[in-house]
Coordinates of C-alpha atoms and ligand atoms in Angstrom, one line a residue:
X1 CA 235.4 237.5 157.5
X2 CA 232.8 238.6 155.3
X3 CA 229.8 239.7 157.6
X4 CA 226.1 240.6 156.5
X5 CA 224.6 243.1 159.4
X6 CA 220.8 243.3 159.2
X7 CA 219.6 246.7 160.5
X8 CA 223.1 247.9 160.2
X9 CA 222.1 251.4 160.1
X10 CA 220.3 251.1 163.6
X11 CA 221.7 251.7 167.5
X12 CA 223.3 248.5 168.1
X13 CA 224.1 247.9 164.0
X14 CA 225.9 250.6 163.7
X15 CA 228.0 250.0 166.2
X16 CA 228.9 246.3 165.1
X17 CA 229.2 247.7 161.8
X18 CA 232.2 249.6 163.3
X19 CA 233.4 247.1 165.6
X20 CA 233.8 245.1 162.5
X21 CA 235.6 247.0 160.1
X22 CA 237.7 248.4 162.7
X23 CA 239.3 245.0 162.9
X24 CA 239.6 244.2 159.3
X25 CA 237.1 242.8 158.1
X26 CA 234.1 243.0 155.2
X27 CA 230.8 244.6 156.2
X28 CA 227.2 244.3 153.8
X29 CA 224.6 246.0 156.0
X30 CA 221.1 246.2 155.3
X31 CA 218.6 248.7 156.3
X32 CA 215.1 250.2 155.8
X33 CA 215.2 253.2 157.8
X34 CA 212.2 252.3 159.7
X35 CA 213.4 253.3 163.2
X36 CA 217.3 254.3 162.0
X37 CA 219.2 256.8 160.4
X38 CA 221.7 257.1 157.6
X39 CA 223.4 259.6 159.3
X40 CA 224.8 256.3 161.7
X41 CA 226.6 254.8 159.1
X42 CA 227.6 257.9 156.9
X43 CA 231.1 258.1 158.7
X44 CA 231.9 254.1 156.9
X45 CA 230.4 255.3 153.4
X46 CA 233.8 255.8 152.3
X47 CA 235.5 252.4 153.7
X48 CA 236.1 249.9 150.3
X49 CA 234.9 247.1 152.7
X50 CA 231.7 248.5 153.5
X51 CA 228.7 248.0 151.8
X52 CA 225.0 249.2 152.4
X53 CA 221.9 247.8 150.6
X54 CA 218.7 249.3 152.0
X55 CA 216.4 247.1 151.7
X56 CA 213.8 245.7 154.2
X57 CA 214.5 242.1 155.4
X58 CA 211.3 241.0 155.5
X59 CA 212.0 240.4 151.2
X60 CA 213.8 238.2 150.3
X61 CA 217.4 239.0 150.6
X62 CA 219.9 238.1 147.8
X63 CA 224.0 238.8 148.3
X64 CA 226.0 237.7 146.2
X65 CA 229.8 236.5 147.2
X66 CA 231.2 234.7 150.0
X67 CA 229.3 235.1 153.8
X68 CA 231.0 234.0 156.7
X69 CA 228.1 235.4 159.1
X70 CA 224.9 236.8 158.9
X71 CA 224.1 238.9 162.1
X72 CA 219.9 239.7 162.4
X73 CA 219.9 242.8 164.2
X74 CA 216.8 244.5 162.2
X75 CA 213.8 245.6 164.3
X76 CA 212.1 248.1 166.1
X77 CA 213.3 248.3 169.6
X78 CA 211.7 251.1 171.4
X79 CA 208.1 250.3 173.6
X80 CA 206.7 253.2 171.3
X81 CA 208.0 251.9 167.9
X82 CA 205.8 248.6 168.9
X83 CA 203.0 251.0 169.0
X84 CA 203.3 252.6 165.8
X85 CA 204.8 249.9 163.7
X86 CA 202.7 246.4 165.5
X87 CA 202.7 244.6 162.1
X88 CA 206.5 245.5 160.7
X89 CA 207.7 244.5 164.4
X90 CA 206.0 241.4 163.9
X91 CA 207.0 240.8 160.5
X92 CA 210.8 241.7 160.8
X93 CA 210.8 239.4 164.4
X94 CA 209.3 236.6 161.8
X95 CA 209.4 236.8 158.5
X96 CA 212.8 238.3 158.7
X97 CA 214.5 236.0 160.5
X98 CA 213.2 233.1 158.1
X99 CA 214.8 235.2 155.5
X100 CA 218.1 235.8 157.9
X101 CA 218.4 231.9 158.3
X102 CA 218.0 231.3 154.6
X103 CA 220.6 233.5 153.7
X104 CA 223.1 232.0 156.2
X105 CA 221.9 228.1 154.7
X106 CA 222.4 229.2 151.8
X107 CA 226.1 230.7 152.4
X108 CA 226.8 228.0 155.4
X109 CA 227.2 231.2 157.6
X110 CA 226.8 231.5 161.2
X111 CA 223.8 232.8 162.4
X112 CA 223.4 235.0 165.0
X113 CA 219.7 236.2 166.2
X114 CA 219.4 239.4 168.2
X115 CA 216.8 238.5 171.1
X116 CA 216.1 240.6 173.6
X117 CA 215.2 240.2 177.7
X118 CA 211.6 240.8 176.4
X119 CA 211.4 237.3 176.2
X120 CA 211.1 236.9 179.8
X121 CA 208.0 239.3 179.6
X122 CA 207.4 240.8 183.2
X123 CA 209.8 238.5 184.8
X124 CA 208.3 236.2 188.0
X125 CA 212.3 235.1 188.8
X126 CA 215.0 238.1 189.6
X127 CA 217.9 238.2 187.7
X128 CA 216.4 236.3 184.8
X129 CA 218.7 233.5 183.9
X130 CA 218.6 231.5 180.6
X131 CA 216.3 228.5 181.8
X132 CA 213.4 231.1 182.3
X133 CA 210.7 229.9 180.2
X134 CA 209.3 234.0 180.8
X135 CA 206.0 235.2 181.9
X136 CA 204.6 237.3 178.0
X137 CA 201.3 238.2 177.2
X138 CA 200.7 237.5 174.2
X139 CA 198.0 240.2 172.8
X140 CA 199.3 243.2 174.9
X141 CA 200.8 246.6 172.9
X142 CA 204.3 245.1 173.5
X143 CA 203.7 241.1 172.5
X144 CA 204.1 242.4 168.8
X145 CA 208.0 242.4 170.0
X146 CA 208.1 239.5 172.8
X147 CA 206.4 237.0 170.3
X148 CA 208.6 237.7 167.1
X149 CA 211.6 237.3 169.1
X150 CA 210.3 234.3 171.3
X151 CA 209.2 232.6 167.4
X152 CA 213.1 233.9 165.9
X153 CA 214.2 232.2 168.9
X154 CA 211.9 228.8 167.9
X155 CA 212.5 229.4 164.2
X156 CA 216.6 230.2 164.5
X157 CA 216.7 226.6 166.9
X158 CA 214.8 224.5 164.5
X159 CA 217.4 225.7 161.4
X160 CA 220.1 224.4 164.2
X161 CA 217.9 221.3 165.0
X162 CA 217.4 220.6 161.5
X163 CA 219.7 221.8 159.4
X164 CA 222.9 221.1 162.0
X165 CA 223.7 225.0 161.3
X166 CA 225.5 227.1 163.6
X167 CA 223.8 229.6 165.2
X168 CA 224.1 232.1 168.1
X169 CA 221.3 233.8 170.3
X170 CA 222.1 236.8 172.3
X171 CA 219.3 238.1 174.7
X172 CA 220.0 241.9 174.8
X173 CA 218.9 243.5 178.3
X174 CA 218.5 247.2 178.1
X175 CA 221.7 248.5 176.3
X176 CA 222.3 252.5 175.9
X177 CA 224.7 254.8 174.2
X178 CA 225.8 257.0 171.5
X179 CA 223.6 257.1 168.4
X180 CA 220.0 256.2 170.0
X181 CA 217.8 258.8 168.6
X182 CA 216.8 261.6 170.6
X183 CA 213.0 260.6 170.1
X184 CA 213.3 257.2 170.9
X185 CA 211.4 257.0 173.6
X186 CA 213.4 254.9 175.7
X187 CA 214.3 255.8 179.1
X188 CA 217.6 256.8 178.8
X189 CA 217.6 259.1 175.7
X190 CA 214.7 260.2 177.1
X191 CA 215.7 261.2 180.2
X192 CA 218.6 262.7 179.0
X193 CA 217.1 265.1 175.9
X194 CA 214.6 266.1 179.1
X195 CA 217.8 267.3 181.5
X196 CA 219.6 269.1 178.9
X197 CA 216.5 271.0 178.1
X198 CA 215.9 271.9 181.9
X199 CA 212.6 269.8 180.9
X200 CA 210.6 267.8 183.7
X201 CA 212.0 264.2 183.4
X202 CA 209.2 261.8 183.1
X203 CA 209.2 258.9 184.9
X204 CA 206.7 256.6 184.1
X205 CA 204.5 255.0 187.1
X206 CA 206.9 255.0 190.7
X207 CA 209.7 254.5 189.2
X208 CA 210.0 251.7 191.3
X209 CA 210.3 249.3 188.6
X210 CA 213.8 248.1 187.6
X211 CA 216.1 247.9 184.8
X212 CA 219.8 246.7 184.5
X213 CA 221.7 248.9 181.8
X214 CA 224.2 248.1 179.6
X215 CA 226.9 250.6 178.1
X216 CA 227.3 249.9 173.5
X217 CA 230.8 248.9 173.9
X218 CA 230.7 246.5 176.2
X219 CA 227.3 244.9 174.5
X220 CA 229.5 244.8 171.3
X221 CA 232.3 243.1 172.6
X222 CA 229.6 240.4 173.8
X223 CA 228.5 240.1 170.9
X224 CA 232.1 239.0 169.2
X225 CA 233.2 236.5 172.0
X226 CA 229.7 235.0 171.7
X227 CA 229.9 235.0 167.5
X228 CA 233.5 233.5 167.8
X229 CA 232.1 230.8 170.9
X230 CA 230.5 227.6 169.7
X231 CA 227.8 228.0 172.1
X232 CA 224.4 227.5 170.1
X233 CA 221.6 228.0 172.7
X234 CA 220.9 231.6 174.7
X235 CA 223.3 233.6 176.0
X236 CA 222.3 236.5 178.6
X237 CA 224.2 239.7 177.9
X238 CA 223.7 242.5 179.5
X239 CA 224.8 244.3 183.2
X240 CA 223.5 243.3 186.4
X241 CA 223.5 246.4 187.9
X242 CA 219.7 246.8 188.8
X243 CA 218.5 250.0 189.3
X244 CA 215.1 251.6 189.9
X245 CA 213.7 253.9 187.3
X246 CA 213.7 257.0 189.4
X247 CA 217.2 256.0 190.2
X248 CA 217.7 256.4 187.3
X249 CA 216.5 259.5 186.4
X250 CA 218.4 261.2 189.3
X251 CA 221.4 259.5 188.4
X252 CA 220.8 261.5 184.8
X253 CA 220.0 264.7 186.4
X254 CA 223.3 265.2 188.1
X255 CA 225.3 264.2 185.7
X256 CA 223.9 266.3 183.0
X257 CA 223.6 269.6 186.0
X258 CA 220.2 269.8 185.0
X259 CA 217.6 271.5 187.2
X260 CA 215.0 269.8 185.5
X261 CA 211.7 268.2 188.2
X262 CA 210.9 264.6 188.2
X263 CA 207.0 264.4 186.8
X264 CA 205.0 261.3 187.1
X265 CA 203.3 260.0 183.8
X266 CA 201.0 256.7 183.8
X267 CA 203.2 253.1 183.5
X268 CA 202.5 251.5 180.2
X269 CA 200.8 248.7 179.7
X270 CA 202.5 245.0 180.6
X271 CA 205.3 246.9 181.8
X272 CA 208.0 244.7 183.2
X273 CA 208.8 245.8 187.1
X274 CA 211.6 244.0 187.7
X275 CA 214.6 243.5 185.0
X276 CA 218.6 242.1 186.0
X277 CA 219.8 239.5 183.8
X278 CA 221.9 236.4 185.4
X279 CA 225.2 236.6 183.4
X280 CA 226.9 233.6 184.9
X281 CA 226.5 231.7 181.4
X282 CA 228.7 235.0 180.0
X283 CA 230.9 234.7 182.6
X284 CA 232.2 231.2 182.7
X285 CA 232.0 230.5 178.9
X286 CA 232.8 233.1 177.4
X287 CA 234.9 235.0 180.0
X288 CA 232.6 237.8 179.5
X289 CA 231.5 241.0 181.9
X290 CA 231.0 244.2 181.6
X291 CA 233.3 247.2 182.5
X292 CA 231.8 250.5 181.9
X293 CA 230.4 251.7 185.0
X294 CA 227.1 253.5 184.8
X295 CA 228.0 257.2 185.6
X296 CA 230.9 256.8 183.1
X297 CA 228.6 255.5 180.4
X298 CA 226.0 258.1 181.1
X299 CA 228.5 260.4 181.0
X300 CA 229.7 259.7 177.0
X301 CA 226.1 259.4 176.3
X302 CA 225.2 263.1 177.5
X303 CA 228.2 263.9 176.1
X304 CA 226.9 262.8 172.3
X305 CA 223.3 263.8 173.1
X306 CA 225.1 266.9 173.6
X307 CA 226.6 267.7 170.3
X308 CA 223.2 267.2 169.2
Ligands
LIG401 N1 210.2 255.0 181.3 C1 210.0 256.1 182.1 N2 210.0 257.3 181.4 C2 210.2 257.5 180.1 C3 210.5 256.3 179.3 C4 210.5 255.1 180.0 O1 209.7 256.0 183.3 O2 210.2 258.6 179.6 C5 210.3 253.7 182.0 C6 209.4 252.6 181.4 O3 208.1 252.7 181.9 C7 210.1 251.4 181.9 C8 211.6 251.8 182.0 O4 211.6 253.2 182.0 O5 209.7 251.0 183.1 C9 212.4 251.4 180.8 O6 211.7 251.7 179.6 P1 212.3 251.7 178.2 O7 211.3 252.2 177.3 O8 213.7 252.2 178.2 O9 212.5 250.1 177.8 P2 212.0 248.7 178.4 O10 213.0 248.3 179.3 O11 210.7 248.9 179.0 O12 211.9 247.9 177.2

């Protein structure tokens, strides 16, 4: 396969980017750098089948040659990137995924849209399962996000609606692991840059709100079984392990020996207090669950947070 990876240089990119070329096949990624780094993708610079184009996907994109799949995984993804970059979160969400879908027309690629749980907004059903129409505000600080991805979601089923093309959805629930940037303000890399440092750990509200989370590797080999499927409307993926916040953050503390306190900072606006996703769809049609247990994945994420 010949596969076009937008925001190939980013968390989750980079990782397919690998997953990809590790079994044989072609990789074109594209990237702006907004919210990634080069240094993610530096290690495949030298791989004849790889090849970057940084661009932003909002323009129109042009590749020329064969594409057998065009994967839309550009986008800010952090609560605090929607705060500093509203307008290119919308854009990219938008914009970009009209682009995305022309591209795979025009190439009579699969499509696959990265969507996220943020769809559900702050979620009135626990675990969220697919038929969950999702409970968003619209003009809060993190609708910039839930809105682009709830219209990529509209936009990426009309090309299927209209144009018979296949596509695949993936809603992401809160995945972690090697190569999220120390400063990305999520929870987990968060956390653990605070423990290594002997830093308070700040937990935002309680901590009684929940998240479910996700080791890379087992994300990524969602993503393939649902790319190689035939299934054209959502797919959940993500693990249903729910966990409160300061759970969390404890969980983090031991494992990185840290003697760091637990501080209380205010909760963010519209943010969501419960999050599991219901992965029966994952289950029974693609034969999908996950299998890195939390400690082990925190583990290999201290591990690279680490080695700096
Ligand atoms: N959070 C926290 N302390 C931090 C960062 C995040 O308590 O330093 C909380 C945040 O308020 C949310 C949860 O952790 O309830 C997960 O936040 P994250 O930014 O990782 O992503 P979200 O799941 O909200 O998109």
């Amino acid at each position: 396969m010949r596969l076009v990876i937008m925001g190939g240089a980013g968390f989750l990119g980079s990782h397919l980017v690998e997953h990809f070329l590790a079994q044989g096949h072609k990789v074109v990624a594209i990237d702006n750098f907004k919210t990634s780094t080069p240094k993610n993708i530096a290690a495949f610079r030298k791989n004849k089948r790889f090849t970057f184009i940084e661009q932003d996907v909002t323009r129109f994109i042009k590749i020329p040659g064969a594409v057998d799949a065009v994967l839309h995984f550009a986008s800010p993804a952090s609560p605090i990137d929607y705060l500093h970059f509203p307008i290119p979160t919308l854009k990219v969400g938008a914009l970009g995924t009209h682009n995305a879908l022309g591209l795979a027309k025009h190439k009579k690629a699969v499509f696959m849209l990265a969507s996220t749980s943020e769809v559900y907004g702050d979620p009135q059903v626990n675990p969220q399962p697919e038929s969950y129409w999702g409970n968003v505000n619209p003009i809060g600080p993190r609708g910039v996000y839930d809105e682009a991805k709830r219209f990529a979601e509209a936009m990426t089923m009309a090309y299927h609606r209209y144009h018979g093309m296949p596509v695949r959805i993936i809603r992401i629930f809160n995945t972690y692991g090697p190569r999220m940037r120390k400063q990305d303000g999520r929870a987990v890399p968060n956390f653990i840059t605070q423990a290594l440092k002997n830093k308070p750990i700040t937990v935002y509200g309680r901590g009684l709100q929940t998240r479910s989370l996700c080791y890379v590797s087992d994300l990524v080999r969602g993503i393939d079984k649902l790319l190689r499927s035939k299934i054209n409307e959502p797919v959940n993926i993500g693990n249903p392990r729910e966990l409160t916040i300061l759970e969390i953050a404890e969980t983090i503390r031991t494992l990185a020996g840290s003697k760091s306190k637990i501080v209380h900072k205010p909760l963010p606006v519209d943010d969501p207090h419960v999050r599991r996703p219901d992965i029966t769809i994952a289950k029974s049609k693609l034969g999908w669950t996950p299998e890195v247990g939390l400690e082990e994945g925190l583990r290999r994420t201290i591990e690279y947070f680490r080695k700096g």
